[in-house]
């Protein structure tokens, strides 16, 4: 009997942050039509699916994670008809589409909250009529998690005051979100990325958090047991549709076992493992992360992430494009699915010098500038041309692009066989040919210097040099079997900050990959 492997199990999923991807109407903000017109680029890149971060009606107080209407497209991003055209074409190109769903909080512009402001339906949110601030919780973005209305009542917001938290103990909320899930499944989406998936329920008594961190075991703010029933219900809905519809949760927990509860067989299909994203550029740390992830109960559906719209781009985190390219080969050689973030295929670095007056991330405002926030990884993509807006728009991009991106546009890189874009295409194409042929569990190849990590999965061997100096890792007779390298090799040596994929049966000896038979 052959077992069915669902598409997402080993997919490469590319995150599109629509506001910064491509603008079709010249208003300086990306939109669904802009994305649609670049679908051939994504198909040729070789990704299996797109994860589209929020495009719903929203004041964009938190980049769209403040939803005012869950069943409509924000006019800045287009229309529902644009969405329907987009999904049809995504499917036409053989890709899938996963959309974000934001159930923990609405926008304060949502009709429910507007009604709550008049005193009606406050039990849809978390209101308290206390004389002082109801508890000691802090917003994730800085400052207290409570705001007081002029009538004296307080409401809870784990993020900005413009994102009031919903009261999931109210059955109306549950029903509404089941309808929203169905609404998008009916339009053909292949899955959901669930925002703040562990947040929906709070401790019933809203007890003080005290010395605990928000995601610690026992925290009153996140990961309450009641949340799992919601995902069991969503799973039944997903399973009632054809075609392996899936859900991936954005779940932060300090204990891996708590994370694993979200991927029990009747709950979500995947949770993000952010461990690689958090790990420094170090052989020991990368190995620890892989061992921990694959040794945990989430190993049934591993996920890997290097960059996203919430983190400093990994070129900057590792302070080198070479290392970032090597990290890609390392990640793509692992079992499970890999999530990419738009622009990493161009080797873009974080934009660290945005002028204060253009910043939009609420983290910047709520920390009074102490933290720069996430705008630096959200700068609109450079497509073509030699100066801003680099083909992103005919207008002025909502965040300014560095002039130095002239050398990194997609068009410039397509003409350069050594470019990062070409390298991503090669890596994704090769991964696709190997898909389904490799054993799950990587086998570590010991005997290399401590700064070198090597592992093998059947006919694929990945060797990464985390050090700064070249290391002899294979003999000259084997260089012909290098299927892909993250950068130029140094004769028989693997330079610092580089990785290689060797395919075929490699004979290994301590300190060297001797010979690979293709
Ligand atoms: C996680 C999202 O990825 C992030 O961008 C957002 O600010 C928070 N959740 C709140 O919705």
Short mmCIF file of C-alpha atoms and ligand atoms in Angstrom, two decimals:
data_model
loop_
_atom_site.label_atom_id
_atom_site.label_comp_id
_atom_site.label_asym_id
_atom_site.label_seq_id
_atom_site.Cartn_x
_atom_site.Cartn_y
_atom_site.Cartn_z
CA UNK A 1 0.00 0.00 0.00
CA UNK A 2 1.41 3.41 -0.88
CA UNK A 3 0.85 6.19 1.59
CA UNK A 4 -0.38 9.53 0.38
CA UNK A 5 2.03 12.44 0.94
CA UNK A 6 0.10 15.69 1.05
CA UNK A 7 1.54 18.54 -1.02
CA UNK A 8 2.49 20.70 1.95
CA UNK A 9 4.58 18.02 3.65
CA UNK A 10 7.73 18.87 1.69
CA UNK A 11 6.67 22.05 -0.08
CA UNK A 12 8.62 25.24 -0.57
CA UNK A 13 6.21 28.00 0.40
CA UNK A 14 7.00 31.61 -0.53
CA UNK A 15 5.64 34.39 1.65
CA UNK A 16 4.22 37.34 -0.25
CA UNK A 17 3.83 40.57 1.71
CA UNK A 18 1.44 42.13 -0.78
CA UNK A 19 2.00 45.76 0.12
CA UNK A 20 5.64 45.42 -0.92
CA UNK A 21 5.59 42.88 -3.72
CA UNK A 22 4.47 44.73 -6.89
CA UNK A 23 2.19 47.71 -7.49
CA UNK A 24 -0.07 47.72 -10.55
CA UNK A 25 -1.86 51.05 -10.11
CA UNK A 26 0.88 53.51 -9.24
CA UNK A 27 -0.22 54.31 -5.67
CA UNK A 28 3.12 53.16 -4.29
CA UNK A 29 1.65 50.14 -2.49
CA UNK A 30 1.68 46.64 -3.90
CA UNK A 31 -1.57 44.92 -4.82
CA UNK A 32 -3.09 41.65 -5.98
CA UNK A 33 -2.88 42.60 -9.64
CA UNK A 34 0.81 43.38 -9.22
CA UNK A 35 1.26 39.95 -7.72
CA UNK A 36 -0.77 38.30 -10.47
CA UNK A 37 1.39 39.84 -13.16
CA UNK A 38 4.51 38.37 -11.53
CA UNK A 39 3.23 34.84 -11.07
CA UNK A 40 5.40 33.51 -13.92
CA UNK A 41 8.42 34.79 -11.96
CA UNK A 42 7.35 32.75 -8.94
CA UNK A 43 6.59 29.70 -11.04
CA UNK A 44 10.04 29.94 -12.62
CA UNK A 45 11.61 30.42 -9.22
CA UNK A 46 10.24 26.97 -8.50
CA UNK A 47 8.14 27.44 -5.38
CA UNK A 48 5.23 25.11 -4.70
CA UNK A 49 2.94 27.52 -2.92
CA UNK A 50 2.46 31.13 -1.92
CA UNK A 51 1.53 32.30 1.54
CA UNK A 52 -0.20 35.63 1.12
CA UNK A 53 -0.06 37.75 4.25
CA UNK A 54 -3.18 39.86 4.98
CA UNK A 55 -4.85 41.69 2.09
CA UNK A 56 -8.20 42.19 3.83
CA UNK A 57 -9.91 45.52 4.48
CA UNK A 58 -7.75 47.20 7.07
CA UNK A 59 -6.51 50.59 8.26
CA UNK A 60 -3.02 48.96 8.17
CA UNK A 61 -2.23 49.98 11.72
CA UNK A 62 -0.19 46.75 11.86
CA UNK A 63 0.47 46.05 8.20
CA UNK A 64 -2.93 44.40 7.68
CA UNK A 65 -2.89 42.25 10.83
CA UNK A 66 -5.68 44.59 11.93
CA UNK A 67 -8.63 43.35 9.91
CA UNK A 68 -11.77 45.44 9.52
CA UNK A 69 -13.58 43.05 7.16
CA UNK A 70 -12.50 39.41 6.93
CA UNK A 71 -14.46 38.78 3.75
CA UNK A 72 -13.21 41.60 1.55
CA UNK A 73 -10.02 42.83 -0.08
CA UNK A 74 -8.72 46.23 1.00
CA UNK A 75 -9.24 48.70 -1.87
CA UNK A 76 -5.50 49.44 -1.76
CA UNK A 77 -4.87 45.81 -2.66
CA UNK A 78 -7.71 45.34 -5.15
CA UNK A 79 -11.07 43.62 -5.17
CA UNK A 80 -12.54 40.20 -4.57
CA UNK A 81 -12.67 39.78 -8.34
CA UNK A 82 -8.90 40.39 -8.41
CA UNK A 83 -8.51 37.74 -5.74
CA UNK A 84 -10.53 35.24 -7.77
CA UNK A 85 -8.41 35.94 -10.85
CA UNK A 86 -5.26 35.63 -8.79
CA UNK A 87 -6.11 32.27 -7.28
CA UNK A 88 -7.20 30.87 -10.63
CA UNK A 89 -3.86 31.85 -12.14
CA UNK A 90 -1.85 30.58 -9.17
CA UNK A 91 -3.53 27.22 -9.67
CA UNK A 92 -3.08 27.50 -13.43
CA UNK A 93 0.68 27.74 -12.87
CA UNK A 94 0.57 24.61 -10.72
CA UNK A 95 1.10 26.44 -7.45
CA UNK A 96 -1.07 26.61 -4.31
CA UNK A 97 -2.27 29.56 -2.29
CA UNK A 98 -2.29 29.79 1.50
CA UNK A 99 -3.83 32.88 3.10
CA UNK A 100 -3.37 34.42 6.51
CA UNK A 101 -6.23 34.37 8.99
CA UNK A 102 -6.17 36.67 12.00
CA UNK A 103 -8.48 35.29 14.71
CA UNK A 104 -6.92 36.69 17.88
CA UNK A 105 -7.94 40.29 17.33
CA UNK A 106 -9.82 42.51 14.91
CA UNK A 107 -9.09 46.05 13.85
CA UNK A 108 -10.65 48.73 16.01
CA UNK A 109 -12.33 49.78 12.73
CA UNK A 110 -14.19 46.44 12.57
CA UNK A 111 -17.98 46.98 12.87
CA UNK A 112 -18.02 44.85 16.05
CA UNK A 113 -15.57 47.11 17.82
CA UNK A 114 -17.25 50.22 16.50
CA UNK A 115 -20.45 48.88 18.03
CA UNK A 116 -18.63 48.04 21.27
CA UNK A 117 -17.53 51.66 21.48
CA UNK A 118 -21.21 52.63 21.71
CA UNK A 119 -21.57 50.18 24.60
CA UNK A 120 -23.25 47.41 22.57
CA UNK A 121 -21.83 43.85 22.20
CA UNK A 122 -18.81 44.36 24.42
CA UNK A 123 -18.80 40.64 25.24
CA UNK A 124 -17.26 40.04 21.80
CA UNK A 125 -14.07 41.59 23.15
CA UNK A 126 -12.35 41.54 26.53
CA UNK A 127 -13.67 44.48 28.47
CA UNK A 128 -13.25 45.16 32.20
CA UNK A 129 -14.90 47.79 34.30
CA UNK A 130 -12.15 48.11 36.92
CA UNK A 131 -11.07 51.28 38.61
CA UNK A 132 -7.42 50.62 37.92
CA UNK A 133 -5.67 48.80 35.06
CA UNK A 134 -7.04 45.20 35.17
CA UNK A 135 -3.68 43.38 35.28
CA UNK A 136 0.06 43.64 34.64
CA UNK A 137 0.11 42.38 31.04
CA UNK A 138 2.25 44.24 28.54
CA UNK A 139 1.48 44.57 24.84
CA UNK A 140 3.86 42.60 22.63
CA UNK A 141 4.75 45.83 20.90
CA UNK A 142 5.49 47.74 24.11
CA UNK A 143 3.34 49.56 26.67
CA UNK A 144 0.37 48.22 28.63
CA UNK A 145 -1.98 45.68 27.04
CA UNK A 146 -5.03 47.65 28.21
CA UNK A 147 -6.56 50.88 26.97
CA UNK A 148 -9.26 52.79 28.84
CA UNK A 149 -12.21 54.25 27.00
CA UNK A 150 -13.65 57.64 27.96
CA UNK A 151 -16.54 55.85 29.73
CA UNK A 152 -14.03 54.27 32.12
CA UNK A 153 -14.01 50.67 30.78
CA UNK A 154 -10.77 48.95 29.77
CA UNK A 155 -10.26 46.70 26.75
CA UNK A 156 -7.46 44.22 26.15
CA UNK A 157 -5.06 44.30 23.20
CA UNK A 158 -2.03 42.04 23.14
CA UNK A 159 -0.70 44.10 20.19
CA UNK A 160 -1.64 47.71 19.34
CA UNK A 161 -4.65 49.54 20.82
CA UNK A 162 -6.01 49.38 17.24
CA UNK A 163 -6.13 45.54 17.55
CA UNK A 164 -8.64 44.69 20.31
CA UNK A 165 -8.50 41.03 21.37
CA UNK A 166 -11.60 38.97 20.70
CA UNK A 167 -13.39 37.05 23.44
CA UNK A 168 -13.25 33.47 22.22
CA UNK A 169 -15.39 32.34 25.17
CA UNK A 170 -18.29 33.93 23.28
CA UNK A 171 -19.77 31.30 20.88
CA UNK A 172 -20.60 34.00 18.34
CA UNK A 173 -16.87 34.50 17.66
CA UNK A 174 -16.33 30.83 17.08
CA UNK A 175 -19.19 30.62 14.66
CA UNK A 176 -18.08 33.73 12.77
CA UNK A 177 -14.57 32.37 12.22
CA UNK A 178 -15.85 29.00 11.07
CA UNK A 179 -17.83 30.92 8.47
CA UNK A 180 -14.76 32.94 7.48
CA UNK A 181 -12.71 29.75 7.09
CA UNK A 182 -15.42 28.35 4.82
CA UNK A 183 -15.69 31.60 2.88
CA UNK A 184 -12.05 31.41 1.75
CA UNK A 185 -12.06 27.65 1.26
CA UNK A 186 -15.05 28.11 -1.03
CA UNK A 187 -12.99 30.62 -3.01
CA UNK A 188 -10.37 27.93 -3.46
CA UNK A 189 -7.59 28.63 -0.97
CA UNK A 190 -5.37 25.66 -0.22
CA UNK A 191 -4.77 26.55 3.39
CA UNK A 192 -4.38 29.07 6.17
CA UNK A 193 -1.51 30.52 8.11
CA UNK A 194 -3.04 31.21 11.52
CA UNK A 195 -1.82 34.42 13.11
CA UNK A 196 -1.17 34.36 16.89
CA UNK A 197 -2.58 30.84 16.89
CA UNK A 198 -1.87 30.24 20.58
CA UNK A 199 -3.45 33.48 21.72
CA UNK A 200 -7.18 33.09 21.32
CA UNK A 201 -7.92 32.10 24.89
CA UNK A 202 -6.57 33.89 27.89
CA UNK A 203 -6.61 32.75 31.49
CA UNK A 204 -10.24 32.96 32.58
CA UNK A 205 -9.41 35.18 35.55
CA UNK A 206 -6.95 37.31 33.59
CA UNK A 207 -4.46 36.73 36.39
CA UNK A 208 -1.28 38.75 36.59
CA UNK A 209 1.63 37.31 34.64
CA UNK A 210 4.16 38.29 37.30
CA UNK A 211 7.67 37.12 36.50
CA UNK A 212 6.69 34.75 33.72
CA UNK A 213 7.49 35.58 30.12
CA UNK A 214 4.43 35.75 27.82
CA UNK A 215 5.13 32.41 26.09
CA UNK A 216 6.36 30.49 29.14
CA UNK A 217 4.51 27.37 30.21
CA UNK A 218 1.67 28.47 32.49
CA UNK A 219 1.55 32.02 31.12
CA UNK A 220 -1.98 33.44 31.47
CA UNK A 221 -1.65 35.21 28.08
CA UNK A 222 -1.05 32.40 25.57
CA UNK A 223 -1.40 28.68 24.95
CA UNK A 224 -4.46 28.00 27.11
CA UNK A 225 -5.87 24.49 26.70
CA UNK A 226 -9.24 25.71 25.39
CA UNK A 227 -7.68 26.81 22.08
CA UNK A 228 -7.24 23.24 20.88
CA UNK A 229 -10.98 22.67 20.52
CA UNK A 230 -11.12 25.52 18.01
CA UNK A 231 -8.49 23.87 15.82
CA UNK A 232 -10.22 20.50 16.07
CA UNK A 233 -13.32 22.18 14.65
CA UNK A 234 -11.32 23.92 11.90
CA UNK A 235 -9.65 20.64 11.03
CA UNK A 236 -13.04 19.03 10.46
CA UNK A 237 -13.93 21.89 8.14
CA UNK A 238 -10.62 21.65 6.23
CA UNK A 239 -10.99 17.90 5.89
CA UNK A 240 -14.50 18.28 4.50
CA UNK A 241 -12.99 19.96 1.39
CA UNK A 242 -11.15 18.06 -1.32
CA UNK A 243 -7.46 18.52 -2.09
CA UNK A 244 -5.43 18.45 1.14
CA UNK A 245 -6.40 21.86 2.49
CA UNK A 246 -4.05 22.70 5.33
CA UNK A 247 -3.39 25.00 8.27
CA UNK A 248 -0.05 26.14 9.66
CA UNK A 249 -0.02 27.83 13.03
CA UNK A 250 2.10 30.75 14.13
CA UNK A 251 2.67 29.40 17.63
CA UNK A 252 5.31 30.65 20.00
CA UNK A 253 5.93 28.50 23.06
CA UNK A 254 9.04 28.13 25.12
CA UNK A 255 8.59 24.38 25.57
CA UNK A 256 8.70 22.21 22.40
CA UNK A 257 6.13 19.82 23.91
CA UNK A 258 3.60 22.64 24.13
CA UNK A 259 4.18 23.35 20.44
CA UNK A 260 3.62 19.71 19.57
CA UNK A 261 0.09 19.77 20.98
CA UNK A 262 -1.00 21.95 18.05
CA UNK A 263 -0.08 19.29 15.52
CA UNK A 264 -1.91 16.37 17.07
CA UNK A 265 -3.54 14.32 14.31
CA UNK A 266 -6.91 16.06 14.63
CA UNK A 267 -5.54 19.63 14.87
CA UNK A 268 -3.26 21.75 12.67
CA UNK A 269 -1.10 20.24 9.96
CA UNK A 270 1.99 22.26 10.78
CA UNK A 271 3.38 24.83 13.18
CA UNK A 272 6.26 27.08 12.28
CA UNK A 273 9.55 26.14 13.88
CA UNK A 274 11.30 29.47 14.28
CA UNK A 275 14.44 27.93 15.73
CA UNK A 276 16.59 28.34 12.62
CA UNK A 277 15.47 31.94 12.31
CA UNK A 278 16.55 32.52 15.91
CA UNK A 279 19.84 30.62 15.69
CA UNK A 280 23.13 32.48 15.22
CA UNK A 281 25.45 31.49 12.37
CA UNK A 282 27.10 28.58 14.13
CA UNK A 283 27.59 24.91 13.29
CA UNK A 284 26.79 23.83 16.83
CA UNK A 285 23.60 25.92 16.98
CA UNK A 286 22.34 24.80 13.58
CA UNK A 287 22.94 21.19 14.50
CA UNK A 288 21.22 21.61 17.86
CA UNK A 289 18.18 23.19 16.18
CA UNK A 290 17.85 20.39 13.64
CA UNK A 291 18.30 17.68 16.25
CA UNK A 292 15.79 19.27 18.57
CA UNK A 293 13.19 19.84 15.86
CA UNK A 294 13.51 16.40 14.36
CA UNK A 295 13.63 14.77 17.76
CA UNK A 296 10.44 16.44 18.91
CA UNK A 297 6.83 15.53 18.35
CA UNK A 298 6.59 18.22 15.62
CA UNK A 299 8.98 16.10 13.52
CA UNK A 300 6.03 14.49 11.77
CA UNK A 301 5.66 17.72 9.79
CA UNK A 302 8.88 19.73 10.07
CA UNK A 303 8.95 23.36 8.97
CA UNK A 304 11.96 25.64 8.48
CA UNK A 305 12.17 29.41 8.21
CA UNK A 306 15.13 31.74 7.74
CA UNK A 307 13.32 35.04 7.14
CA UNK A 308 9.82 36.52 7.30
CA UNK A 309 8.05 39.86 7.41
CA UNK A 310 8.66 39.90 11.19
CA UNK A 311 12.40 39.37 11.33
CA UNK A 312 15.65 41.03 10.31
CA UNK A 313 16.60 39.58 6.91
CA UNK A 314 19.09 36.76 7.29
CA UNK A 315 21.71 38.32 5.02
CA UNK A 316 21.97 40.98 7.71
CA UNK A 317 21.64 38.60 10.66
CA UNK A 318 24.57 36.56 9.36
CA UNK A 319 26.33 39.73 8.15
CA UNK A 320 27.04 38.14 4.78
CA UNK A 321 25.28 37.19 1.57
CA UNK A 322 27.60 34.18 1.22
CA UNK A 323 26.42 32.78 4.53
CA UNK A 324 22.79 33.47 3.64
CA UNK A 325 23.18 31.46 0.44
CA UNK A 326 24.87 28.65 2.34
CA UNK A 327 22.04 28.67 4.89
CA UNK A 328 19.55 28.17 2.07
CA UNK A 329 21.28 24.99 0.92
CA UNK A 330 21.41 23.78 4.50
CA UNK A 331 17.69 24.43 5.00
CA UNK A 332 16.55 22.99 1.68
CA UNK A 333 18.42 19.76 2.33
CA UNK A 334 16.39 19.08 5.48
CA UNK A 335 13.21 17.02 5.50
CA UNK A 336 9.88 18.85 5.64
CA UNK A 337 8.76 22.15 4.21
CA UNK A 338 10.68 25.39 3.85
CA UNK A 339 9.12 28.84 4.07
CA UNK A 340 10.86 31.57 2.06
CA UNK A 341 10.24 35.31 2.36
CA UNK A 342 9.96 37.56 -0.67
CA UNK A 343 13.23 39.21 -1.61
CA UNK A 344 15.49 36.61 -0.05
CA UNK A 345 15.89 35.10 -3.52
CA UNK A 346 17.40 38.45 -4.54
CA UNK A 347 19.78 38.35 -1.58
CA UNK A 348 18.28 41.51 -0.13
CA UNK A 349 19.64 42.77 3.16
CA UNK A 350 17.66 44.52 5.86
CA UNK A 351 17.28 48.24 5.15
CA UNK A 352 18.68 49.66 8.34
CA UNK A 353 18.80 53.35 7.50
CA UNK A 354 15.16 54.21 6.89
CA UNK A 355 14.48 57.78 7.97
CA UNK A 356 12.38 57.96 11.14
CA UNK A 357 9.62 59.89 9.41
CA UNK A 358 8.84 57.09 6.95
CA UNK A 359 8.63 54.30 9.50
CA UNK A 360 5.23 52.70 9.90
CA UNK A 361 5.69 49.70 12.16
CA UNK A 362 3.75 50.11 15.43
CA UNK A 363 6.71 48.60 17.27
CA UNK A 364 8.69 51.73 16.43
CA UNK A 365 5.93 53.96 17.82
CA UNK A 366 5.03 51.90 20.88
CA UNK A 367 8.65 51.64 21.99
CA UNK A 368 9.16 55.36 21.31
CA UNK A 369 11.88 54.55 18.83
CA UNK A 370 13.81 52.23 21.15
CA UNK A 371 13.19 49.37 18.70
CA UNK A 372 13.32 50.08 14.95
CA UNK A 373 10.60 47.55 14.20
CA UNK A 374 10.10 45.52 11.05
CA UNK A 375 9.92 48.11 8.26
CA UNK A 376 13.49 47.29 7.23
CA UNK A 377 12.47 43.88 5.91
CA UNK A 378 9.30 45.21 4.27
CA UNK A 379 10.81 47.64 1.76
CA UNK A 380 9.22 47.16 -1.70
CA UNK A 381 11.01 44.74 -4.01
CA UNK A 382 13.33 45.92 -6.78
CA UNK A 383 12.22 44.42 -10.09
CA UNK A 384 14.08 46.28 -12.83
CA UNK A 385 15.78 49.49 -13.87
CA UNK A 386 18.65 51.40 -12.37
CA UNK A 387 16.94 53.61 -9.84
CA UNK A 388 13.97 53.62 -7.43
CA UNK A 389 11.17 52.63 -7.76
CA UNK A 390 12.95 49.82 -9.66
CA UNK A 391 9.83 48.73 -11.52
CA UNK A 392 7.91 48.15 -8.29
CA UNK A 393 5.50 50.98 -9.06
CA UNK A 394 5.11 54.00 -11.28
CA UNK A 395 4.56 56.06 -8.14
CA UNK A 396 6.60 56.57 -5.00
CA UNK A 397 7.03 53.35 -2.98
CA UNK A 398 5.47 53.47 0.50
CA UNK A 399 8.93 52.87 1.95
CA UNK A 400 12.02 54.20 0.14
CA UNK A 401 14.28 51.65 -1.58
CA UNK A 402 18.07 51.93 -1.30
CA UNK A 403 19.74 53.10 -4.50
CA UNK A 404 22.24 50.27 -4.08
CA UNK A 405 19.50 47.82 -5.03
CA UNK A 406 20.16 48.70 -8.69
CA UNK A 407 22.55 45.74 -8.84
CA UNK A 408 20.05 43.42 -7.17
CA UNK A 409 16.92 43.84 -9.25
CA UNK A 410 15.28 40.67 -10.51
CA UNK A 411 15.99 41.76 -14.09
CA UNK A 412 19.69 42.36 -13.41
CA UNK A 413 20.04 39.00 -11.68
CA UNK A 414 18.32 37.05 -14.42
CA UNK A 415 21.14 38.06 -16.73
CA UNK A 416 23.86 36.91 -14.34
CA UNK A 417 24.50 33.16 -13.99
CA UNK A 418 26.18 33.67 -10.61
CA UNK A 419 23.34 35.74 -9.13
CA UNK A 420 21.47 34.80 -5.99
CA UNK A 421 18.23 34.59 -7.98
CA UNK A 422 19.76 32.05 -10.37
CA UNK A 423 21.18 30.17 -7.40
CA UNK A 424 17.74 29.99 -5.73
CA UNK A 425 16.23 28.71 -8.97
CA UNK A 426 18.88 26.00 -9.25
CA UNK A 427 18.50 24.95 -5.63
CA UNK A 428 14.70 24.75 -5.86
CA UNK A 429 14.82 22.86 -9.15
CA UNK A 430 17.28 20.33 -7.76
CA UNK A 431 15.27 19.93 -4.57
CA UNK A 432 12.24 19.19 -6.70
CA UNK A 433 13.99 16.42 -8.59
CA UNK A 434 15.09 14.83 -5.31
CA UNK A 435 11.71 15.17 -3.66
CA UNK A 436 10.22 11.95 -2.45
CA UNK A 437 13.42 10.02 -3.10
CA UNK A 438 15.32 10.82 0.08
CA UNK A 439 15.09 9.15 3.47
CA UNK A 440 13.49 11.34 6.12
CA UNK A 441 16.14 11.31 8.77
CA UNK A 442 19.43 13.11 8.08
CA UNK A 443 22.54 11.16 9.02
CA UNK A 444 25.25 13.38 10.48
CA UNK A 445 28.69 12.79 9.07
CA UNK A 446 31.17 13.19 11.84
CA UNK A 447 34.89 13.68 11.69
CA UNK A 448 34.93 17.15 10.16
CA UNK A 449 36.34 20.18 11.95
CA UNK A 450 33.84 21.63 14.45
CA UNK A 451 32.92 24.55 12.20
CA UNK A 452 31.79 22.19 9.43
CA UNK A 453 28.41 20.46 9.45
CA UNK A 454 27.79 17.61 7.06
CA UNK A 455 24.76 15.41 6.76
CA UNK A 456 23.43 12.95 4.27
CA UNK A 457 19.94 11.97 3.28
CA UNK A 458 20.37 9.06 0.92
CA UNK A 459 21.81 10.37 -2.33
CA UNK A 460 22.02 13.99 -1.12
CA UNK A 461 24.94 15.13 1.00
CA UNK A 462 25.07 18.70 2.31
CA UNK A 463 28.29 20.14 3.71
CA UNK A 464 28.33 23.63 5.24
CA UNK A 465 31.38 25.52 6.44
CA UNK A 466 30.35 27.90 9.22
CA UNK A 467 33.92 29.03 9.73
CA UNK A 468 35.85 31.80 8.00
CA UNK A 469 38.64 29.84 6.35
CA UNK A 470 38.50 27.22 3.58
CA UNK A 471 38.41 23.62 4.74
CA UNK A 472 39.31 20.52 2.74
CA UNK A 473 36.16 18.49 2.80
CA UNK A 474 36.43 16.40 -0.33
CA UNK A 475 39.18 15.06 -2.50
CA UNK A 476 39.88 16.36 -5.97
CA UNK A 477 38.41 13.26 -7.58
CA UNK A 478 35.02 14.15 -6.11
CA UNK A 479 34.65 17.74 -7.23
CA UNK A 480 32.87 16.67 -10.39
CA UNK A 481 30.00 15.39 -8.29
CA UNK A 482 29.19 18.71 -6.71
CA UNK A 483 25.59 19.22 -7.75
CA UNK A 484 25.36 22.76 -6.43
CA UNK A 485 27.53 25.10 -4.43
CA UNK A 486 26.43 28.29 -2.68
CA UNK A 487 29.46 30.10 -4.13
CA UNK A 488 32.76 29.43 -5.88
CA UNK A 489 34.82 26.61 -4.42
CA UNK A 490 38.46 27.05 -3.58
CA UNK A 491 39.95 24.14 -5.49
CA UNK A 492 39.19 21.09 -3.39
CA UNK A 493 38.29 23.23 -0.44
CA UNK A 494 34.97 24.58 0.79
CA UNK A 495 35.42 28.27 1.60
CA UNK A 496 34.20 29.79 4.86
CA UNK A 497 30.51 30.70 4.72
CA UNK A 498 29.78 28.26 1.90
CA UNK A 499 27.81 25.07 1.43
CA UNK A 500 27.68 22.33 -1.20
CA UNK A 501 25.25 19.67 -2.23
CA UNK A 502 26.77 16.46 -3.46
CA UNK A 503 24.50 13.98 -5.12
CA UNK A 504 25.02 10.30 -5.66
CA UNK A 505 26.44 7.71 -3.31
CA UNK A 506 29.28 9.35 -1.48
CA UNK A 507 32.00 7.31 0.13
CA UNK A 508 32.88 9.04 3.31
CA UNK A 509 35.95 8.98 5.37
CA UNK A 510 36.87 11.00 8.40
CA UNK A 511 37.51 14.57 7.31
CA UNK A 512 36.61 14.03 3.69
CA UNK A 513 33.85 13.18 1.30
CA UNK A 514 36.00 10.96 -0.88
CA UNK A 515 34.08 10.14 -3.93
CA UNK A 516 30.48 10.40 -5.04
CA UNK A 517 29.08 8.12 -7.68
CA UNK A 518 26.25 9.90 -9.48
C1 LIG B 1 2.24 37.96 13.87
C2 LIG B 1 2.38 38.64 12.56
O1 LIG B 1 3.28 37.90 11.76
C3 LIG B 1 2.85 40.03 12.85
O2 LIG B 1 3.25 40.70 11.69
C4 LIG B 1 1.75 40.76 13.57
O3 LIG B 1 2.20 42.04 13.93
C5 LIG B 1 1.32 40.01 14.84
N1 LIG B 1 1.19 38.61 14.62
C6 LIG B 1 0.01 40.53 15.37
O4 LIG B 1 -1.04 40.19 14.53
#
